[in-house]
Amino acid sequence: MSDIKQQIESNKYGIKIAVIPVELLKDIKSDIVKLRESEELNGFQQWIMNDAYVLELPDPEPDFTAKSIVIAISPRNMVRGIFNYKNKKAEHIFDMSQDGVNDFIHGVFNSNGYKLQSIDWFPQKRLAVRSGLAEYGRNNIVYADGMGSFLALDTYKSDMPCDEKYTWREVKNMDLCDGCNLCIENCPTKAILPDRFLIDNVKCLTAVNENGTEPFPDWIPKTAHHRIVGCFRCQDICPKNQEILNNITETLEFSEEETNLLLSGTPIENLPQMLKDKAYKYNISGHYESTPRNLSAMLENI
């Protein structure tokens, strides 16, 4: 197991992995059950906790009996986007998963004679924290040394035995959070609650920003809009992220003509090829219908 870990972690992707015995999923299930009982859940959170999360593995397949759970984190690519508009510039940070990480991890396991299978809807954040790869922030986002909160999480089941020492700890917030309320104070919709582990995801700007074309509800202040997708106020202000944000080296410029095309809602297939390539490469395409509304709201604040 140590050879595989070394092969994966000494790579260009900056991946870190943890391997735990599959039996420890019972602790994750216990954690989720306690959350269900202790937190007042809205409909979406109930669906995640009760229906979406995978808390038990299915019966073994004829040629694949899972013996371990593999958790992987990797830094996301950070790009500073600049939208030119009426002789002004608006900034958006793109953070994207690195291409090839999943294939690389599979390749290492397969070359060592083990099978690996991705499992959707594992409680990935909790697995990362319990296994020692990450820690929670007050905003219910996970952070890791050298990556901050700008990380990608992948979880798998494997037939590789977990026959070496592993970390398995209680869930905890970062020590940095002690006495720090920056994320709570800077949340534009007050979705981060000081006396609750889970945020009010219905009020989180991300939930509204990533869906629909209707005007924003009145309870969202106009000053809140700062990204064309998602919300990063709590991450932008977090001390754990400052080194990452201050060392973004890649910049992507959108000309005024390109900005106006995005604002106009021009169908993505009708965009000039260069802008179309940007839309797909930098994940604008994933929420393209919402882009004109979100970009317009962001530009009003420059």
PDB file of C-alpha atoms in Angstrom:
ATOM      1  CA  MET A   1       0.000   0.000   0.000  1.00  0.00           C
ATOM      2  CA  SER A   2       2.836   2.404   0.807  1.00  0.00           C
ATOM      3  CA  ASP A   3       4.295   1.904  -2.689  1.00  0.00           C
ATOM      4  CA  ILE A   4       0.992   2.841  -4.291  1.00  0.00           C
ATOM      5  CA  LYS A   5       0.627   5.868  -2.050  1.00  0.00           C
ATOM      6  CA  GLN A   6       4.151   6.995  -2.943  1.00  0.00           C
ATOM      7  CA  GLN A   7       3.540   6.495  -6.673  1.00  0.00           C
ATOM      8  CA  ILE A   8       0.370   8.565  -6.549  1.00  0.00           C
ATOM      9  CA  GLU A   9       1.703  11.359  -4.360  1.00  0.00           C
ATOM     10  CA  SER A  10       4.985  11.833  -6.250  1.00  0.00           C
ATOM     11  CA  ASN A  11       3.260  13.087  -9.387  1.00  0.00           C
ATOM     12  CA  LYS A  12       2.625  16.315 -11.247  1.00  0.00           C
ATOM     13  CA  TYR A  13      -0.959  16.589 -10.024  1.00  0.00           C
ATOM     14  CA  GLY A  14      -0.190  17.226  -6.339  1.00  0.00           C
ATOM     15  CA  ILE A  15      -2.547  14.434  -5.253  1.00  0.00           C
ATOM     16  CA  LYS A  16      -2.762  13.275  -1.637  1.00  0.00           C
ATOM     17  CA  ILE A  17      -4.554  10.041  -0.760  1.00  0.00           C
ATOM     18  CA  ALA A  18      -5.763   8.206   2.316  1.00  0.00           C
ATOM     19  CA  VAL A  19      -6.771   4.558   2.463  1.00  0.00           C
ATOM     20  CA  ILE A  20      -9.078   3.223   5.158  1.00  0.00           C
ATOM     21  CA  PRO A  21     -10.653  -0.206   5.792  1.00  0.00           C
ATOM     22  CA  VAL A  22     -14.093  -0.515   4.259  1.00  0.00           C
ATOM     23  CA  GLU A  23     -15.478  -1.394   7.700  1.00  0.00           C
ATOM     24  CA  LEU A  24     -15.052   2.224   8.805  1.00  0.00           C
ATOM     25  CA  LEU A  25     -17.993   3.248   6.651  1.00  0.00           C
ATOM     26  CA  LYS A  26     -20.096   2.300   9.682  1.00  0.00           C
ATOM     27  CA  ASP A  27     -18.655   5.334  11.477  1.00  0.00           C
ATOM     28  CA  ILE A  28     -19.592   7.589   8.565  1.00  0.00           C
ATOM     29  CA  LYS A  29     -23.122   6.196   8.647  1.00  0.00           C
ATOM     30  CA  SER A  30     -23.271   6.879  12.390  1.00  0.00           C
ATOM     31  CA  ASP A  31     -22.089  10.470  11.787  1.00  0.00           C
ATOM     32  CA  ILE A  32     -24.805  11.084   9.217  1.00  0.00           C
ATOM     33  CA  VAL A  33     -27.503   9.569  11.438  1.00  0.00           C
ATOM     34  CA  LYS A  34     -26.435  11.924  14.263  1.00  0.00           C
ATOM     35  CA  LEU A  35     -26.599  14.893  11.886  1.00  0.00           C
ATOM     36  CA  ARG A  36     -30.103  13.890  10.846  1.00  0.00           C
ATOM     37  CA  GLU A  37     -31.162  13.834  14.480  1.00  0.00           C
ATOM     38  CA  SER A  38     -29.344  16.947  15.684  1.00  0.00           C
ATOM     39  CA  GLU A  39     -29.842  19.390  12.826  1.00  0.00           C
ATOM     40  CA  GLU A  40     -33.034  20.908  11.487  1.00  0.00           C
ATOM     41  CA  LEU A  41     -32.827  19.906   7.840  1.00  0.00           C
ATOM     42  CA  ASN A  42     -34.561  21.553   4.918  1.00  0.00           C
ATOM     43  CA  GLY A  43     -35.969  19.485   2.067  1.00  0.00           C
ATOM     44  CA  PHE A  44     -32.787  19.449   0.023  1.00  0.00           C
ATOM     45  CA  GLN A  45     -30.651  18.462   3.001  1.00  0.00           C
ATOM     46  CA  GLN A  46     -33.119  15.709   3.889  1.00  0.00           C
ATOM     47  CA  TRP A  47     -32.849  14.358   0.355  1.00  0.00           C
ATOM     48  CA  ILE A  48     -29.035  14.325   0.544  1.00  0.00           C
ATOM     49  CA  MET A  49     -28.924  12.696   3.981  1.00  0.00           C
ATOM     50  CA  ASN A  50     -31.716  10.175   3.451  1.00  0.00           C
ATOM     51  CA  ASP A  51     -31.626   9.333  -0.231  1.00  0.00           C
ATOM     52  CA  ALA A  52     -28.517  10.544  -2.043  1.00  0.00           C
ATOM     53  CA  TYR A  53     -25.643   9.588   0.252  1.00  0.00           C
ATOM     54  CA  VAL A  54     -24.108   6.148  -0.172  1.00  0.00           C
ATOM     55  CA  LEU A  55     -23.514   4.877   3.363  1.00  0.00           C
ATOM     56  CA  GLU A  56     -23.249   1.150   2.693  1.00  0.00           C
ATOM     57  CA  LEU A  57     -21.575  -0.614  -0.191  1.00  0.00           C
ATOM     58  CA  PRO A  58     -23.684  -2.925  -2.349  1.00  0.00           C
ATOM     59  CA  ASP A  59     -23.211  -6.668  -2.203  1.00  0.00           C
ATOM     60  CA  PRO A  60     -19.810  -7.807  -3.543  1.00  0.00           C
ATOM     61  CA  GLU A  61     -19.555  -8.358  -7.269  1.00  0.00           C
ATOM     62  CA  PRO A  62     -18.371 -11.782  -8.464  1.00  0.00           C
ATOM     63  CA  ASP A  63     -14.862 -10.518  -9.239  1.00  0.00           C
ATOM     64  CA  PHE A  64     -14.643  -7.508  -6.908  1.00  0.00           C
ATOM     65  CA  THR A  65     -14.892  -7.526  -3.129  1.00  0.00           C
ATOM     66  CA  ALA A  66     -14.183  -4.086  -1.706  1.00  0.00           C
ATOM     67  CA  LYS A  67     -11.646  -4.137   1.126  1.00  0.00           C
ATOM     68  CA  SER A  68     -10.772  -0.443   1.372  1.00  0.00           C
ATOM     69  CA  ILE A  69     -12.004   3.060   0.669  1.00  0.00           C
ATOM     70  CA  VAL A  70      -9.597   5.409  -1.109  1.00  0.00           C
ATOM     71  CA  ILE A  71      -9.977   9.152  -0.639  1.00  0.00           C
ATOM     72  CA  ALA A  72      -8.019  11.507  -2.911  1.00  0.00           C
ATOM     73  CA  ILE A  73      -7.632  15.273  -2.862  1.00  0.00           C
ATOM     74  CA  SER A  74      -5.909  17.357  -5.514  1.00  0.00           C
ATOM     75  CA  PRO A  75      -5.433  21.117  -5.981  1.00  0.00           C
ATOM     76  CA  ARG A  76      -7.702  22.793  -8.479  1.00  0.00           C
ATOM     77  CA  ASN A  77      -6.386  24.948 -11.313  1.00  0.00           C
ATOM     78  CA  MET A  78      -6.837  28.613 -10.446  1.00  0.00           C
ATOM     79  CA  VAL A  79      -7.248  31.220 -13.193  1.00  0.00           C
ATOM     80  CA  ARG A  80      -7.985  34.919 -12.760  1.00  0.00           C
ATOM     81  CA  GLY A  81     -10.642  35.906 -15.305  1.00  0.00           C
ATOM     82  CA  ILE A  82     -10.931  39.547 -16.368  1.00  0.00           C
ATOM     83  CA  PHE A  83     -14.122  40.769 -18.080  1.00  0.00           C
ATOM     84  CA  ASN A  84     -13.654  44.050 -19.917  1.00  0.00           C
ATOM     85  CA  TYR A  85     -16.785  46.176 -19.984  1.00  0.00           C
ATOM     86  CA  LYS A  86     -17.268  49.905 -20.692  1.00  0.00           C
ATOM     87  CA  ASN A  87     -13.616  50.659 -19.989  1.00  0.00           C
ATOM     88  CA  LYS A  88     -13.811  48.862 -16.646  1.00  0.00           C
ATOM     89  CA  LYS A  89     -12.637  45.429 -15.533  1.00  0.00           C
ATOM     90  CA  ALA A  90     -14.522  42.870 -13.454  1.00  0.00           C
ATOM     91  CA  GLU A  91     -12.684  39.924 -11.930  1.00  0.00           C
ATOM     92  CA  HIS A  92     -13.853  36.336 -11.618  1.00  0.00           C
ATOM     93  CA  ILE A  93     -11.770  33.449 -10.259  1.00  0.00           C
ATOM     94  CA  PHE A  94     -12.108  30.230 -12.200  1.00  0.00           C
ATOM     95  CA  ASP A  95     -11.196  27.096 -10.244  1.00  0.00           C
ATOM     96  CA  MET A  96     -11.274  23.841 -12.160  1.00  0.00           C
ATOM     97  CA  SER A  97     -10.433  20.225 -11.485  1.00  0.00           C
ATOM     98  CA  GLN A  98      -7.287  19.043 -13.220  1.00  0.00           C
ATOM     99  CA  ASP A  99      -7.798  16.812 -16.245  1.00  0.00           C
ATOM    100  CA  GLY A 100      -6.396  13.319 -15.921  1.00  0.00           C
ATOM    101  CA  VAL A 101      -6.389  12.897 -12.132  1.00  0.00           C
ATOM    102  CA  ASN A 102      -8.984  10.121 -12.086  1.00  0.00           C
ATOM    103  CA  ASP A 103      -7.346   8.195 -14.927  1.00  0.00           C
ATOM    104  CA  PHE A 104      -3.935   8.531 -13.270  1.00  0.00           C
ATOM    105  CA  ILE A 105      -5.140   7.121  -9.940  1.00  0.00           C
ATOM    106  CA  HIS A 106      -6.898   4.236 -11.673  1.00  0.00           C
ATOM    107  CA  GLY A 107      -3.771   3.515 -13.687  1.00  0.00           C
ATOM    108  CA  VAL A 108      -1.544   3.275 -10.600  1.00  0.00           C
ATOM    109  CA  PHE A 109      -3.904   0.867  -8.844  1.00  0.00           C
ATOM    110  CA  ASN A 110      -4.415  -1.247 -11.954  1.00  0.00           C
ATOM    111  CA  SER A 111      -0.674  -1.477 -12.662  1.00  0.00           C
ATOM    112  CA  ASN A 112      -0.210  -2.826  -9.140  1.00  0.00           C
ATOM    113  CA  GLY A 113      -2.840  -5.514  -9.644  1.00  0.00           C
ATOM    114  CA  TYR A 114      -5.759  -3.866  -7.811  1.00  0.00           C
ATOM    115  CA  LYS A 115      -9.168  -2.722  -8.934  1.00  0.00           C
ATOM    116  CA  LEU A 116     -10.605   0.690  -8.233  1.00  0.00           C
ATOM    117  CA  GLN A 117     -14.156   1.895  -8.702  1.00  0.00           C
ATOM    118  CA  SER A 118     -15.513   5.405  -8.268  1.00  0.00           C
ATOM    119  CA  ILE A 119     -18.555   5.665  -6.010  1.00  0.00           C
ATOM    120  CA  ASP A 120     -20.903   8.597  -6.468  1.00  0.00           C
ATOM    121  CA  TRP A 121     -22.440  10.230  -3.431  1.00  0.00           C
ATOM    122  CA  PHE A 122     -20.069   9.048  -0.763  1.00  0.00           C
ATOM    123  CA  PRO A 123     -20.034  11.726   1.991  1.00  0.00           C
ATOM    124  CA  GLN A 124     -16.698  12.849   0.585  1.00  0.00           C
ATOM    125  CA  LYS A 125     -16.016  15.840   2.828  1.00  0.00           C
ATOM    126  CA  ARG A 126     -16.556  13.809   5.979  1.00  0.00           C
ATOM    127  CA  LEU A 127     -14.363  10.997   4.682  1.00  0.00           C
ATOM    128  CA  ALA A 128     -11.601  13.501   3.875  1.00  0.00           C
ATOM    129  CA  VAL A 129     -11.781  15.016   7.369  1.00  0.00           C
ATOM    130  CA  ARG A 130     -12.023  11.705   9.212  1.00  0.00           C
ATOM    131  CA  SER A 131      -9.093  10.270   7.248  1.00  0.00           C
ATOM    132  CA  GLY A 132      -6.841  13.237   8.044  1.00  0.00           C
ATOM    133  CA  LEU A 133      -6.639  14.714   4.548  1.00  0.00           C
ATOM    134  CA  ALA A 134      -8.635  17.854   5.314  1.00  0.00           C
ATOM    135  CA  GLU A 135     -10.419  19.845   8.003  1.00  0.00           C
ATOM    136  CA  TYR A 136     -13.734  21.652   8.063  1.00  0.00           C
ATOM    137  CA  GLY A 137     -14.071  25.410   8.078  1.00  0.00           C
ATOM    138  CA  ARG A 138     -16.997  27.176   9.741  1.00  0.00           C
ATOM    139  CA  ASN A 139     -18.563  27.422   6.282  1.00  0.00           C
ATOM    140  CA  ASN A 140     -18.878  23.604   6.065  1.00  0.00           C
ATOM    141  CA  ILE A 141     -16.268  23.564   3.285  1.00  0.00           C
ATOM    142  CA  VAL A 142     -13.117  21.462   3.694  1.00  0.00           C
ATOM    143  CA  TYR A 143      -9.590  22.835   3.609  1.00  0.00           C
ATOM    144  CA  ALA A 144      -6.193  21.179   3.170  1.00  0.00           C
ATOM    145  CA  ASP A 145      -2.648  22.433   3.645  1.00  0.00           C
ATOM    146  CA  GLY A 146      -1.257  23.886   0.422  1.00  0.00           C
ATOM    147  CA  MET A 147      -4.659  23.752  -1.297  1.00  0.00           C
ATOM    148  CA  GLY A 148      -6.915  25.757   0.967  1.00  0.00           C
ATOM    149  CA  SER A 149     -10.515  25.103   0.015  1.00  0.00           C
ATOM    150  CA  PHE A 150      -9.684  25.001  -3.691  1.00  0.00           C
ATOM    151  CA  LEU A 151      -9.420  21.241  -3.935  1.00  0.00           C
ATOM    152  CA  ALA A 152     -11.079  18.390  -5.773  1.00  0.00           C
ATOM    153  CA  LEU A 153     -12.316  15.343  -3.884  1.00  0.00           C
ATOM    154  CA  ASP A 154     -12.573  11.834  -5.323  1.00  0.00           C
ATOM    155  CA  THR A 155     -13.531   8.648  -3.498  1.00  0.00           C
ATOM    156  CA  TYR A 156     -13.302   5.037  -4.572  1.00  0.00           C
ATOM    157  CA  LYS A 157     -13.705   1.500  -3.361  1.00  0.00           C
ATOM    158  CA  SER A 158     -10.826  -0.918  -3.966  1.00  0.00           C
ATOM    159  CA  ASP A 159     -10.003  -4.584  -3.496  1.00  0.00           C
ATOM    160  CA  MET A 160      -6.628  -3.552  -2.064  1.00  0.00           C
ATOM    161  CA  PRO A 161      -6.356  -4.505   1.635  1.00  0.00           C
ATOM    162  CA  CYS A 162      -5.721  -1.693   4.075  1.00  0.00           C
ATOM    163  CA  ASP A 163      -2.897  -3.458   5.881  1.00  0.00           C
ATOM    164  CA  GLU A 164      -0.899  -0.513   7.172  1.00  0.00           C
ATOM    165  CA  LYS A 165      -1.418   2.247   9.725  1.00  0.00           C
ATOM    166  CA  TYR A 166      -4.103   4.742   8.800  1.00  0.00           C
ATOM    167  CA  THR A 167      -5.592   7.887  10.334  1.00  0.00           C
ATOM    168  CA  TRP A 168      -9.171   7.917  11.590  1.00  0.00           C
ATOM    169  CA  ARG A 169     -10.142  10.854  13.761  1.00  0.00           C
ATOM    170  CA  GLU A 170     -13.144  12.743  15.038  1.00  0.00           C
ATOM    171  CA  VAL A 171     -14.659  15.494  12.908  1.00  0.00           C
ATOM    172  CA  LYS A 172     -13.231  18.906  13.732  1.00  0.00           C
ATOM    173  CA  ASN A 173     -12.956  22.440  12.447  1.00  0.00           C
ATOM    174  CA  MET A 174      -9.597  23.986  11.660  1.00  0.00           C
ATOM    175  CA  ASP A 175      -7.802  25.447  14.661  1.00  0.00           C
ATOM    176  CA  LEU A 176      -7.659  28.600  12.551  1.00  0.00           C
ATOM    177  CA  CYS A 177     -11.431  28.903  12.969  1.00  0.00           C
ATOM    178  CA  ASP A 178     -11.152  29.347  16.730  1.00  0.00           C
ATOM    179  CA  GLY A 179     -12.015  32.954  17.444  1.00  0.00           C
ATOM    180  CA  CYS A 180     -12.398  33.762  13.735  1.00  0.00           C
ATOM    181  CA  ASN A 181     -15.755  34.820  12.332  1.00  0.00           C
ATOM    182  CA  LEU A 182     -14.648  36.251   8.979  1.00  0.00           C
ATOM    183  CA  CYS A 183     -16.685  33.843   6.863  1.00  0.00           C
ATOM    184  CA  ILE A 184     -19.803  34.397   8.975  1.00  0.00           C
ATOM    185  CA  GLU A 185     -19.426  38.171   8.853  1.00  0.00           C
ATOM    186  CA  ASN A 186     -18.760  38.256   5.098  1.00  0.00           C
ATOM    187  CA  CYS A 187     -21.479  35.886   3.919  1.00  0.00           C
ATOM    188  CA  PRO A 188     -23.682  38.193   1.803  1.00  0.00           C
ATOM    189  CA  THR A 189     -26.894  36.272   2.545  1.00  0.00           C
ATOM    190  CA  LYS A 190     -26.140  35.214   6.140  1.00  0.00           C
ATOM    191  CA  ALA A 191     -26.241  31.556   5.181  1.00  0.00           C
ATOM    192  CA  ILE A 192     -23.383  30.597   7.540  1.00  0.00           C
ATOM    193  CA  LEU A 193     -24.820  30.176  11.011  1.00  0.00           C
ATOM    194  CA  PRO A 194     -22.627  30.648  14.106  1.00  0.00           C
ATOM    195  CA  ASP A 195     -24.447  28.028  16.163  1.00  0.00           C
ATOM    196  CA  ARG A 196     -24.939  25.355  13.527  1.00  0.00           C
ATOM    197  CA  PHE A 197     -22.656  22.909  11.722  1.00  0.00           C
ATOM    198  CA  LEU A 198     -24.581  22.936   8.430  1.00  0.00           C
ATOM    199  CA  ILE A 199     -25.078  26.179   6.546  1.00  0.00           C
ATOM    200  CA  ASP A 200     -28.500  27.305   5.362  1.00  0.00           C
ATOM    201  CA  ASN A 201     -27.919  26.124   1.823  1.00  0.00           C
ATOM    202  CA  VAL A 202     -31.242  27.543   0.617  1.00  0.00           C
ATOM    203  CA  LYS A 203     -29.983  31.039   1.451  1.00  0.00           C
ATOM    204  CA  CYS A 204     -26.494  30.445   0.050  1.00  0.00           C
ATOM    205  CA  LEU A 205     -25.958  32.599  -3.041  1.00  0.00           C
ATOM    206  CA  THR A 206     -24.489  29.593  -4.861  1.00  0.00           C
ATOM    207  CA  ALA A 207     -27.854  27.826  -4.836  1.00  0.00           C
ATOM    208  CA  VAL A 208     -29.497  30.783  -6.571  1.00  0.00           C
ATOM    209  CA  ASN A 209     -26.547  31.744  -8.751  1.00  0.00           C
ATOM    210  CA  GLU A 210     -26.216  28.374 -10.449  1.00  0.00           C
ATOM    211  CA  ASN A 211     -29.822  27.893 -11.496  1.00  0.00           C
ATOM    212  CA  GLY A 212     -32.325  29.763 -13.581  1.00  0.00           C
ATOM    213  CA  THR A 213     -32.729  32.969 -15.508  1.00  0.00           C
ATOM    214  CA  GLU A 214     -35.353  34.674 -13.358  1.00  0.00           C
ATOM    215  CA  PRO A 215     -34.432  37.929 -11.590  1.00  0.00           C
ATOM    216  CA  PHE A 216     -32.682  37.461  -8.266  1.00  0.00           C
ATOM    217  CA  PRO A 217     -34.970  37.497  -5.225  1.00  0.00           C
ATOM    218  CA  ASP A 218     -35.151  40.735  -3.268  1.00  0.00           C
ATOM    219  CA  TRP A 219     -33.498  39.238  -0.171  1.00  0.00           C
ATOM    220  CA  ILE A 220     -30.160  39.014  -2.024  1.00  0.00           C
ATOM    221  CA  PRO A 221     -28.409  42.405  -1.824  1.00  0.00           C
ATOM    222  CA  LYS A 222     -27.119  43.746  -5.124  1.00  0.00           C
ATOM    223  CA  THR A 223     -23.652  44.078  -3.608  1.00  0.00           C
ATOM    224  CA  ALA A 224     -23.525  40.288  -3.166  1.00  0.00           C
ATOM    225  CA  HIS A 225     -22.841  39.539  -6.819  1.00  0.00           C
ATOM    226  CA  HIS A 226     -19.154  38.939  -7.478  1.00  0.00           C
ATOM    227  CA  ARG A 227     -18.945  35.738  -9.544  1.00  0.00           C
ATOM    228  CA  ILE A 228     -20.629  34.485 -12.690  1.00  0.00           C
ATOM    229  CA  VAL A 229     -21.193  31.169 -10.941  1.00  0.00           C
ATOM    230  CA  GLY A 230     -21.241  30.183  -7.290  1.00  0.00           C
ATOM    231  CA  CYS A 231     -20.314  32.365  -4.333  1.00  0.00           C
ATOM    232  CA  PHE A 232     -16.813  32.701  -2.921  1.00  0.00           C
ATOM    233  CA  ARG A 233     -17.118  35.411  -0.271  1.00  0.00           C
ATOM    234  CA  CYS A 234     -16.391  33.021   2.579  1.00  0.00           C
ATOM    235  CA  GLN A 235     -13.471  31.464   0.703  1.00  0.00           C
ATOM    236  CA  ASP A 236     -12.048  34.769  -0.541  1.00  0.00           C
ATOM    237  CA  ILE A 237     -11.836  36.114   3.007  1.00  0.00           C
ATOM    238  CA  CYS A 238     -10.540  32.955   4.693  1.00  0.00           C
ATOM    239  CA  PRO A 239      -6.925  33.262   5.959  1.00  0.00           C
ATOM    240  CA  LYS A 240      -6.311  29.654   4.887  1.00  0.00           C
ATOM    241  CA  ASN A 241      -6.832  30.664   1.249  1.00  0.00           C
ATOM    242  CA  GLN A 242      -4.800  33.846   1.065  1.00  0.00           C
ATOM    243  CA  GLU A 243      -1.566  32.278  -0.135  1.00  0.00           C
ATOM    244  CA  ILE A 244      -3.368  30.437  -2.928  1.00  0.00           C
ATOM    245  CA  LEU A 245      -5.343  33.494  -4.030  1.00  0.00           C
ATOM    246  CA  ASN A 246      -2.265  35.730  -3.915  1.00  0.00           C
ATOM    247  CA  ASN A 247      -0.275  33.377  -6.128  1.00  0.00           C
ATOM    248  CA  ILE A 248      -2.592  32.847  -9.094  1.00  0.00           C
ATOM    249  CA  THR A 249      -0.322  33.100 -12.103  1.00  0.00           C
ATOM    250  CA  GLU A 250      -2.693  32.550 -15.037  1.00  0.00           C
ATOM    251  CA  THR A 251      -4.971  35.324 -16.297  1.00  0.00           C
ATOM    252  CA  LEU A 252      -7.753  34.953 -18.838  1.00  0.00           C
ATOM    253  CA  GLU A 253      -9.023  38.125 -20.529  1.00  0.00           C
ATOM    254  CA  PHE A 254     -12.461  38.537 -22.061  1.00  0.00           C
ATOM    255  CA  SER A 255     -12.631  41.402 -24.522  1.00  0.00           C
ATOM    256  CA  GLU A 256     -15.531  43.847 -24.386  1.00  0.00           C
ATOM    257  CA  GLU A 257     -16.970  42.183 -27.478  1.00  0.00           C
ATOM    258  CA  GLU A 258     -16.795  38.751 -25.783  1.00  0.00           C
ATOM    259  CA  THR A 259     -18.320  40.130 -22.584  1.00  0.00           C
ATOM    260  CA  ASN A 260     -21.211  41.619 -24.561  1.00  0.00           C
ATOM    261  CA  LEU A 261     -21.814  38.322 -26.346  1.00  0.00           C
ATOM    262  CA  LEU A 262     -22.081  36.547 -22.996  1.00  0.00           C
ATOM    263  CA  LEU A 263     -24.407  39.238 -21.682  1.00  0.00           C
ATOM    264  CA  SER A 264     -26.630  38.916 -24.743  1.00  0.00           C
ATOM    265  CA  GLY A 265     -27.255  35.222 -24.158  1.00  0.00           C
ATOM    266  CA  THR A 266     -25.992  34.289 -27.618  1.00  0.00           C
ATOM    267  CA  PRO A 267     -26.424  30.488 -27.899  1.00  0.00           C
ATOM    268  CA  ILE A 268     -23.155  28.827 -27.063  1.00  0.00           C
ATOM    269  CA  GLU A 269     -23.009  27.072 -30.418  1.00  0.00           C
ATOM    270  CA  ASN A 270     -23.160  30.471 -32.154  1.00  0.00           C
ATOM    271  CA  LEU A 271     -20.277  32.033 -30.238  1.00  0.00           C
ATOM    272  CA  PRO A 272     -17.017  32.765 -32.056  1.00  0.00           C
ATOM    273  CA  GLN A 273     -14.758  29.744 -31.782  1.00  0.00           C
ATOM    274  CA  MET A 274     -12.280  31.368 -29.390  1.00  0.00           C
ATOM    275  CA  LEU A 275     -15.034  32.389 -26.952  1.00  0.00           C
ATOM    276  CA  LYS A 276     -16.755  29.034 -27.329  1.00  0.00           C
ATOM    277  CA  ASP A 277     -13.479  27.308 -26.416  1.00  0.00           C
ATOM    278  CA  LYS A 278     -13.170  29.497 -23.315  1.00  0.00           C
ATOM    279  CA  ALA A 279     -16.749  28.708 -22.299  1.00  0.00           C
ATOM    280  CA  TYR A 280     -16.111  24.971 -22.421  1.00  0.00           C
ATOM    281  CA  LYS A 281     -12.581  24.955 -21.012  1.00  0.00           C
ATOM    282  CA  TYR A 282     -13.392  27.193 -18.043  1.00  0.00           C
ATOM    283  CA  ASN A 283     -16.771  25.621 -17.212  1.00  0.00           C
ATOM    284  CA  ILE A 284     -18.897  28.611 -18.159  1.00  0.00           C
ATOM    285  CA  SER A 285     -20.880  26.183 -20.295  1.00  0.00           C
ATOM    286  CA  GLY A 286     -22.064  24.272 -17.212  1.00  0.00           C
ATOM    287  CA  HIS A 287     -24.356  27.124 -16.149  1.00  0.00           C
ATOM    288  CA  TYR A 288     -24.527  28.977 -19.423  1.00  0.00           C
ATOM    289  CA  GLU A 289     -28.234  29.850 -19.221  1.00  0.00           C
ATOM    290  CA  SER A 290     -27.601  31.739 -15.975  1.00  0.00           C
ATOM    291  CA  THR A 291     -24.474  33.502 -17.252  1.00  0.00           C
ATOM    292  CA  PRO A 292     -26.138  36.645 -18.727  1.00  0.00           C
ATOM    293  CA  ARG A 293     -28.043  37.344 -15.499  1.00  0.00           C
ATOM    294  CA  ASN A 294     -25.100  36.588 -13.200  1.00  0.00           C
ATOM    295  CA  LEU A 295     -22.520  38.454 -15.269  1.00  0.00           C
ATOM    296  CA  SER A 296     -24.788  41.482 -15.567  1.00  0.00           C
ATOM    297  CA  ALA A 297     -25.295  41.565 -11.783  1.00  0.00           C
ATOM    298  CA  MET A 298     -21.551  41.259 -11.210  1.00  0.00           C
ATOM    299  CA  LEU A 299     -20.746  44.054 -13.649  1.00  0.00           C
ATOM    300  CA  GLU A 300     -23.151  46.405 -11.841  1.00  0.00           C
ATOM    301  CA  ASN A 301     -20.775  46.298  -8.886  1.00  0.00           C
ATOM    302  CA  ILE A 302     -17.645  47.559 -10.646  1.00  0.00           C
TER     303      ILE A 302
END
